[in-house]
Tab-separated table of C-alpha atoms in Angstrom:
chain	number	residue	atom	x	y	z
V	284	MET	CA	53.369	4.074	71.662
V	285	LEU	CA	51.151	7.704	70.255
V	286	PHE	CA	53.437	6.673	67.240
V	287	LYS	CA	51.764	3.677	66.789
V	288	GLN	CA	48.472	5.488	67.283
V	289	GLN	CA	49.302	7.780	64.767
V	290	ALA	CA	50.751	5.387	61.908
V	291	LEU	CA	47.690	2.895	62.413
V	292	LEU	CA	45.315	5.823	61.814
V	293	ARG	CA	47.209	6.395	58.634
V	294	GLN	CA	46.981	3.405	57.350
V	295	LYS	CA	42.958	2.767	58.070
V	296	LEU	CA	42.450	6.772	56.899
V	297	PHE	CA	44.673	5.584	53.673
V	298	VAL	CA	42.462	2.012	53.482
V	299	LEU	CA	39.244	4.589	53.625
V	300	GLY	CA	40.087	6.985	50.456
V	301	SER	CA	41.652	3.937	48.635
V	302	LEU	CA	37.970	3.099	49.203
V	303	ALA	CA	36.434	5.723	48.327
V	304	ILE	CA	38.024	6.613	45.541
V	305	GLY	CA	37.628	3.037	44.020
V	306	SER	CA	33.617	3.550	44.676
V	307	LEU	CA	33.590	6.578	42.707
V	308	LEU	CA	35.551	5.573	39.888
V	309	TYR	CA	33.276	3.149	39.180
V	310	LEU	CA	30.546	4.537	39.727
V	311	VAL	CA	32.118	6.896	37.020
V	312	ALA	CA	32.744	4.007	34.138
V	313	ARG	CA	29.518	2.424	35.319
V	314	VAL	CA	27.202	6.058	33.817
V	315	GLY	CA	29.503	5.956	31.351
V	316	SER	CA	29.510	2.661	30.337
V	317	LEU	CA	25.298	3.330	30.246
V	318	ASP	CA	25.803	6.421	28.453
V	319	ARG	CA	27.579	4.810	25.526
V	320	LEU	CA	24.633	1.913	25.318
V	321	GLN	CA	21.562	4.550	24.908
V	322	PRO	CA	20.777	5.332	21.289
V	323	LEU	CA	22.637	8.219	19.529
V	324	CYS	CA	18.567	9.648	19.346
V	325	PRO	CA	15.680	9.263	21.175
V	326	ILE	CA	13.587	6.255	19.581
V	327	ASP	CA	10.664	8.545	19.002
V	328	GLY	CA	13.475	10.966	17.011
V	329	ARG	CA	14.089	8.517	14.711
V	330	PHE	CA	10.837	7.199	14.084
V	331	GLY	CA	8.726	10.230	14.332
V	332	PRO	CA	5.354	10.816	17.698
V	333	ARG	CA	4.261	6.841	17.978
V	334	SER	CA	0.081	6.286	18.161
V	335	GLN	CA	-1.259	5.060	21.525
V	336	ASP	CA	-2.038	2.016	20.413
V	337	GLU	CA	1.246	0.949	19.349
V	338	ILE	CA	3.957	-0.037	21.866
V	339	PRO	CA	7.079	1.064	22.965
V	340	LEU	CA	10.250	-0.386	20.758
V	341	ARG	CA	11.728	-1.105	24.037
V	342	ALA	CA	9.135	-3.386	26.029
V	343	LEU	CA	9.347	-4.815	22.647
V	344	GLN	CA	12.533	-5.637	22.591
V	345	PHE	CA	12.742	-6.941	26.237
V	346	LYS	CA	9.495	-9.045	25.505
V	347	ARG	CA	11.803	-11.488	22.752
V	348	GLY	CA	14.774	-11.936	25.546
V	349	LEU	CA	11.089	-13.562	27.672
V	350	LEU	CA	9.766	-15.511	24.346
V	351	HIS	CA	12.730	-18.516	25.549
V	352	GLU	CA	11.315	-18.968	28.876
V	353	PHE	CA	8.434	-18.887	27.395
V	354	ARG	CA	8.473	-22.009	24.858
V	355	LYS	CA	9.880	-23.535	27.234
V	356	GLY	CA	7.024	-23.532	29.228
V	357	ASN	CA	8.887	-21.923	32.310
V	358	ALA	CA	6.781	-18.997	32.944
V	359	THR	CA	4.170	-18.831	34.974
V	360	LYS	CA	0.452	-17.473	34.736
V	361	GLU	CA	1.237	-13.849	37.039
V	362	GLN	CA	4.148	-13.191	34.574
V	363	ILE	CA	2.068	-13.703	31.458
V	364	ARG	CA	-0.931	-11.262	32.974
V	365	LEU	CA	2.129	-9.166	34.291
V	366	HIS	CA	3.220	-8.696	30.982
V	367	ASN	CA	0.301	-8.789	29.213
V	368	LEU	CA	0.875	-11.226	26.805
V	369	VAL	CA	-1.736	-13.298	24.970
V	370	GLN	CA	-1.777	-15.957	22.201
V	371	GLN	CA	-3.127	-14.084	19.160
V	372	LEU	CA	-4.539	-16.181	15.974
V	373	PRO	CA	-2.402	-14.900	13.174
V	374	LYS	CA	-3.201	-11.686	11.594
V	375	ALA	CA	-1.013	-12.684	8.820
V	376	ILE	CA	-0.592	-16.333	7.152
V	377	ILE	CA	2.460	-17.190	4.896
V	378	ILE	CA	0.594	-19.684	3.246
V	379	GLY	CA	3.953	-20.579	0.536
V	380	VAL	CA	5.557	-21.364	-1.492
V	381	ARG	CA	7.241	-24.213	-0.397
V	382	LYS	CA	10.974	-23.861	-1.605
V	383	GLY	CA	10.192	-20.306	-2.128
V	384	GLY	CA	11.912	-18.283	0.882
V	385	THR	CA	8.800	-19.032	3.281
V	386	ARG	CA	11.702	-19.623	6.048
V	387	ALA	CA	13.647	-16.532	4.656
V	388	LEU	CA	10.412	-13.980	4.343
V	389	LEU	CA	9.484	-15.389	8.393
V	390	GLU	CA	12.858	-15.013	9.801
V	391	MET	CA	12.906	-11.855	8.753
V	392	LEU	CA	10.441	-10.522	9.074
V	393	ASN	CA	10.908	-11.779	12.871
V	394	LEU	CA	12.910	-8.459	12.535
V	395	HIS	CA	10.391	-5.738	12.980
V	396	PRO	CA	9.810	-5.650	16.306
V	397	ALA	CA	5.705	-5.742	15.687
V	398	VAL	CA	5.727	-9.272	14.067
V	399	VAL	CA	6.069	-12.742	16.175
V	400	LYS	CA	6.921	-15.723	14.110
V	401	ALA	CA	5.945	-18.707	15.728
V	402	SER	CA	8.480	-20.994	15.021
V	403	GLN	CA	7.291	-23.978	14.045
V	404	GLU	CA	5.394	-24.927	10.953
V	405	ILE	CA	1.740	-25.675	12.226
V	406	HIS	CA	0.264	-28.052	9.035
V	407	PHE	CA	-3.083	-27.304	11.318
V	408	PHE	CA	-5.842	-25.868	7.809
V	409	ASP	CA	-3.515	-28.661	5.560
V	410	ASN	CA	-3.878	-32.001	7.999
V	411	ASP	CA	-7.143	-33.539	8.247
V	412	GLU	CA	-5.283	-34.402	12.637
V	413	ASN	CA	-5.056	-31.447	13.289
V	414	TYR	CA	-8.029	-29.279	12.286
V	415	ALA	CA	-10.020	-31.768	14.316
V	416	LYS	CA	-8.325	-30.750	17.715
V	417	GLY	CA	-10.300	-27.053	16.765
V	418	ILE	CA	-9.383	-23.650	16.599
V	419	GLU	CA	-8.342	-23.448	20.335
V	420	TRP	CA	-5.549	-26.616	19.150
V	421	TYR	CA	-4.044	-24.230	16.490
V	422	ARG	CA	-4.319	-20.292	18.970
V	423	LYS	CA	-1.952	-23.073	21.889
V	424	LYS	CA	0.269	-23.307	19.641
V	425	MET	CA	1.334	-19.320	18.797
V	426	PRO	CA	3.541	-17.956	20.565
V	427	PHE	CA	2.613	-15.067	22.884
V	428	SER	CA	2.649	-11.787	22.252
V	429	TYR	CA	1.274	-8.009	22.880
V	430	PRO	CA	-1.964	-7.934	22.024
V	431	HIS	CA	-1.073	-4.525	19.402
V	432	GLN	CA	1.329	-7.493	17.942
V	433	ILE	CA	0.547	-9.439	14.474
V	434	THR	CA	1.656	-12.810	15.045
V	435	ILE	CA	2.743	-15.335	11.711
V	436	GLU	CA	3.197	-18.406	10.683
V	437	LYS	CA	4.107	-20.228	7.543
V	438	SER	CA	3.452	-23.419	6.525
V	439	PRO	CA	3.813	-23.756	2.594
V	440	ALA	CA	1.805	-26.810	2.529
V	441	TYR	CA	-0.936	-24.622	3.256
V	442	PHE	CA	-0.975	-22.508	-1.299
V	443	ILE	CA	-1.665	-26.378	-3.007
V	444	THR	CA	-3.575	-28.126	-0.365
V	445	GLU	CA	-7.705	-27.599	-1.393
V	446	GLU	CA	-8.961	-27.456	1.818
V	447	VAL	CA	-7.125	-24.755	2.785
V	448	PRO	CA	-8.672	-22.226	1.241
V	449	GLU	CA	-12.161	-22.658	2.770
V	450	ARG	CA	-10.826	-23.519	6.294
V	451	ILE	CA	-8.808	-20.008	6.314
V	452	TYR	CA	-11.870	-18.443	4.970
V	453	LYS	CA	-13.837	-19.815	7.933
V	454	MET	CA	-11.028	-18.980	10.893
V	455	ASN	CA	-10.728	-14.919	9.658
V	456	SER	CA	-11.797	-14.331	5.929
V	457	SER	CA	-9.980	-10.029	6.137
V	458	ILE	CA	-6.801	-11.860	7.088
V	459	LYS	CA	-3.746	-11.035	5.590
V	460	LEU	CA	-2.111	-13.808	2.600
V	461	LEU	CA	1.599	-13.727	1.754
V	462	ILE	CA	2.963	-16.056	-0.869
V	463	ILE	CA	6.710	-15.552	-1.983
V	464	VAL	CA	7.365	-17.239	-5.214
V	465	ARG	CA	11.340	-17.797	-7.567
V	466	GLU	CA	10.974	-18.625	-10.835
V	467	PRO	CA	9.279	-22.178	-11.201
V	468	THR	CA	12.330	-24.620	-12.761
V	469	THR	CA	14.998	-23.116	-9.897
V	470	ARG	CA	11.957	-23.666	-7.646
V	471	ALA	CA	10.823	-26.815	-8.969
V	472	ILE	CA	14.683	-28.340	-9.696
V	473	SER	CA	14.859	-26.446	-5.234
V	474	ASP	CA	11.993	-28.815	-4.208
V	475	TYR	CA	13.837	-31.869	-5.677
V	476	THR	CA	17.400	-30.658	-4.204
V	477	GLN	CA	15.852	-30.942	-0.610
V	478	VAL	CA	13.990	-34.717	-1.401
V	479	LEU	CA	17.328	-35.825	-2.892
V	480	GLU	CA	19.458	-35.163	0.148
V	481	GLY	CA	16.749	-36.574	2.193
V	482	LYS	CA	17.460	-40.227	0.356
V	483	GLU	CA	20.986	-39.321	0.627
V	484	ARG	CA	20.906	-39.543	4.344
V	485	LYS	CA	18.962	-43.272	4.293
V	486	ASN	CA	21.167	-44.217	2.135
V	487	LYS	CA	18.413	-44.647	-0.426
V	488	THR	CA	18.440	-44.278	-4.898
V	489	TYR	CA	16.071	-41.229	-6.826
V	490	TYR	CA	15.358	-40.982	-9.877
V	491	LYS	CA	17.005	-37.754	-11.597
V	492	PHE	CA	15.183	-34.513	-12.339
V	493	GLU	CA	15.044	-35.203	-15.308
V	494	LYS	CA	12.809	-39.083	-15.254
V	495	LEU	CA	11.085	-37.137	-12.850
V	496	ALA	CA	9.317	-34.162	-14.550
V	497	ILE	CA	9.177	-35.279	-18.076
V	498	ASP	CA	7.484	-38.211	-19.198
V	499	PRO	CA	8.952	-41.031	-20.344
V	500	ASN	CA	6.277	-41.725	-22.703
V	501	THR	CA	4.686	-38.580	-24.112
V	502	CYS	CA	8.063	-37.097	-24.118
V	503	GLU	CA	6.098	-33.730	-22.174
V	504	VAL	CA	6.526	-32.413	-18.862
V	505	ASN	CA	4.414	-34.301	-16.304
V	506	THR	CA	2.005	-33.052	-14.351
V	507	LYS	CA	1.470	-35.909	-11.660
V	508	TYR	CA	5.197	-34.400	-10.920
V	509	LYS	CA	4.733	-33.156	-7.631
V	510	ALA	CA	7.559	-30.329	-7.475
V	511	VAL	CA	6.379	-29.074	-11.657
V	512	ARG	CA	2.552	-28.576	-9.880
V	513	THR	CA	3.440	-26.172	-7.140
V	514	SER	CA	5.219	-23.882	-9.866
V	515	ILE	CA	1.726	-23.880	-11.857
V	516	TYR	CA	1.633	-20.441	-9.264
V	517	THR	CA	-1.618	-19.532	-11.115
V	518	LYS	CA	-3.930	-23.128	-11.166
V	519	HIS	CA	-3.110	-22.948	-7.326
V	520	LEU	CA	-4.664	-19.490	-7.014
V	521	GLU	CA	-7.706	-19.452	-8.360
V	522	ARG	CA	-8.441	-21.192	-5.776
V	523	TRP	CA	-8.042	-19.203	-3.402
V	524	LEU	CA	-9.287	-16.443	-5.080
V	525	LYS	CA	-12.683	-18.140	-4.307
V	526	TYR	CA	-12.657	-17.406	-1.333
V	527	PHE	CA	-10.296	-13.970	-1.092
V	528	PRO	CA	-9.923	-10.779	-2.947
V	529	ILE	CA	-6.687	-10.459	-4.363
V	530	GLU	CA	-6.072	-7.049	-2.695
V	531	GLN	CA	-5.477	-9.872	0.706
V	532	PHE	CA	-2.753	-11.071	-1.199
V	533	HIS	CA	0.276	-10.185	-1.597
V	534	ILE	CA	3.514	-11.556	-3.922
V	535	VAL	CA	6.965	-11.360	-2.763
V	536	ASP	CA	9.509	-12.348	-4.993
V	537	GLY	CA	11.531	-14.502	-3.845
V	538	ASP	CA	14.983	-14.300	-5.853
V	539	ARG	CA	14.897	-11.000	-4.929
V	540	LEU	CA	14.875	-11.666	-1.185
V	541	ILE	CA	17.750	-13.577	-1.363
V	542	THR	CA	20.009	-10.654	-3.734
V	543	GLU	CA	18.636	-7.725	-2.523
V	544	PRO	CA	15.952	-8.515	0.735
V	545	LEU	CA	15.388	-4.568	2.168
V	546	PRO	CA	13.516	-3.210	-0.555
V	547	GLU	CA	10.412	-6.804	-0.219
V	548	LEU	CA	10.982	-6.131	2.785
V	549	GLN	CA	9.219	-2.234	3.070
V	550	LEU	CA	6.764	-3.478	0.730
V	551	VAL	CA	5.337	-6.244	3.666
V	552	GLU	CA	5.858	-3.617	5.851
V	553	LYS	CA	3.595	-1.320	4.493
V	554	PHE	CA	1.011	-4.382	2.671
V	555	LEU	CA	0.854	-5.314	6.519
V	556	ASN	CA	0.020	-1.215	7.381
V	557	LEU	CA	3.518	-2.172	10.396
V	558	PRO	CA	5.616	1.318	10.686
V	559	PRO	CA	8.640	1.080	8.865
V	560	ARG	CA	11.282	-1.397	11.231
V	561	ILE	CA	13.490	-3.286	9.320
V	562	SER	CA	16.373	-1.210	7.947
V	563	GLN	CA	19.986	-1.685	6.074
V	564	TYR	CA	21.003	-2.116	9.323
V	565	ASN	CA	19.507	-5.204	10.125
V	566	LEU	CA	20.903	-7.802	7.158
V	567	TYR	CA	24.734	-8.059	6.445
V	568	PHE	CA	25.454	-9.638	3.502
V	569	ASN	CA	28.099	-13.612	4.877
V	570	ALA	CA	30.378	-13.697	1.799
V	571	THR	CA	31.200	-17.513	3.886
V	572	ARG	CA	27.751	-18.260	3.528
V	573	GLY	CA	26.805	-16.315	0.523
V	574	PHE	CA	23.020	-15.260	1.830
V	575	TYR	CA	22.245	-11.850	4.221
V	576	CYS	CA	21.891	-12.763	7.568
V	577	LEU	CA	20.213	-10.589	10.385
V	578	ARG	CA	20.912	-8.337	12.793
V	579	PHE	CA	18.636	-7.693	15.425
V	580	ASN	CA	20.554	-5.215	17.857
V	581	ILE	CA	24.242	-5.047	19.099
V	582	VAL	CA	24.544	-8.614	20.374
V	583	PHE	CA	22.127	-10.516	19.045
V	584	ASN	CA	22.782	-12.035	14.774
V	585	LYS	CA	21.331	-15.405	12.594
V	586	CYS	CA	21.960	-16.647	10.096
V	587	LEU	CA	19.281	-18.552	8.033
V	588	ALA	CA	20.364	-22.629	8.309
V	589	GLY	CA	23.204	-24.323	6.235
V	590	SER	CA	20.766	-26.514	4.439
V	591	LYS	CA	19.896	-23.266	3.003
V	592	GLY	CA	21.142	-22.929	-0.574
V	593	ARG	CA	21.980	-25.882	-1.384
V	594	ILE	CA	24.379	-27.141	-5.077
V	595	HIS	CA	21.622	-27.846	-7.590
V	596	PRO	CA	21.997	-31.023	-9.715
V	597	GLU	CA	22.878	-30.426	-13.084
V	598	VAL	CA	20.699	-30.715	-15.096
V	599	ASP	CA	19.451	-30.991	-19.014
V	600	THR	CA	19.225	-28.158	-20.747
V	601	SER	CA	16.813	-29.264	-22.881
V	602	VAL	CA	14.480	-29.986	-20.065
V	603	ILE	CA	15.223	-26.673	-18.485
V	604	THR	CA	13.684	-25.456	-21.773
V	605	LYS	CA	11.168	-27.520	-22.364
V	606	LEU	CA	9.955	-26.742	-18.394
V	607	ARG	CA	10.646	-22.528	-19.017
V	608	LYS	CA	8.331	-22.981	-22.446
V	609	PHE	CA	5.201	-25.243	-20.376
V	610	PHE	CA	5.433	-22.764	-17.476
V	611	HIS	CA	5.209	-19.593	-19.433
V	612	PRO	CA	1.757	-18.886	-20.252
V	613	PHE	CA	1.060	-19.454	-16.427
V	614	ASN	CA	3.542	-17.056	-16.075
V	615	GLN	CA	1.505	-14.566	-18.264
V	616	LYS	CA	-1.568	-15.140	-16.469
V	617	PHE	CA	-0.314	-14.773	-12.869
V	618	TYR	CA	1.116	-12.055	-13.619
V	619	GLN	CA	-1.822	-10.517	-15.060
V	620	ILE	CA	-3.254	-11.839	-12.493
V	621	THR	CA	-1.427	-10.227	-9.613
V	622	GLY	CA	-0.523	-7.296	-11.292
V	623	ARG	CA	3.633	-8.012	-9.934
V	624	THR	CA	5.509	-9.110	-13.454
V	625	PHE	CA	8.818	-11.326	-13.077
V	626	LYS	CA	11.760	-11.304	-15.363
V	627	TRP	CA	11.050	-14.804	-15.689
V	628	PRO	CA	12.079	-16.427	-18.817
């Protein structure tokens, strides 16, 4: 009997000991994993002292995780209040240009923890029906953000729509305006390619680019064709300059954003008075896609939609030459106004 009791006692002690050792090993492993997840050096040490107005990077990253719930409408008013989140009017707008890289620019700027983007094109200032709904309707279309963050939206139609400069001026005369441009002939062909793809999806026929871009009666460039008109950048910019000084515009090289995005993004950070946060770590080249993709952190990566980088149809070289000759004087004036020169033929 005594022997059995001693055996049971030894068995209980063995079980308790095993549990204790197992718990200890788990805690050691857990602490070790947490240590590995810590940054190699403190945030403040990497980026210099943080101003009192700047929100901690960790809080901004946490806020990104909450955005999905807020956009689905699952957040309560109390949750929004506790996190001190608001829907602000944009402090910067990407006003154009269509097929210049507006979506890529917006997504890349969203890598910055102090930038919050509107997911959809709002079309507030270029759409009379939307504009009639008022500024509060526009505000409610904005994402939740911290008060010190910059909200940015993009609607490329703003650049070419006559009423837009005055409407934006009435909202905020000191707003920062971003324009992203590509070589005008390439942009026009890209514009055509997007429309062509839409027609083909609906099993509809469409004219060749050459027939649209060249007036068959005069054999000259058809300035009534929207894809051509949009590429006359200086004509549209001059209309904006009636309301805003050139210092409130920043011109982004859309061609360079494709091949070498980081320097372009750093220029935008400086223009928006943002501390430098976007680095080469955030951008990696995807050989399969042929474009740079975005890395927010060790877990979350993102590539642009598959529709980006459509293959352009072959265009008659004489038409390309004619278009480039047509755009040349407008390009020279654009360089002169903006103070930025591009290597466009």
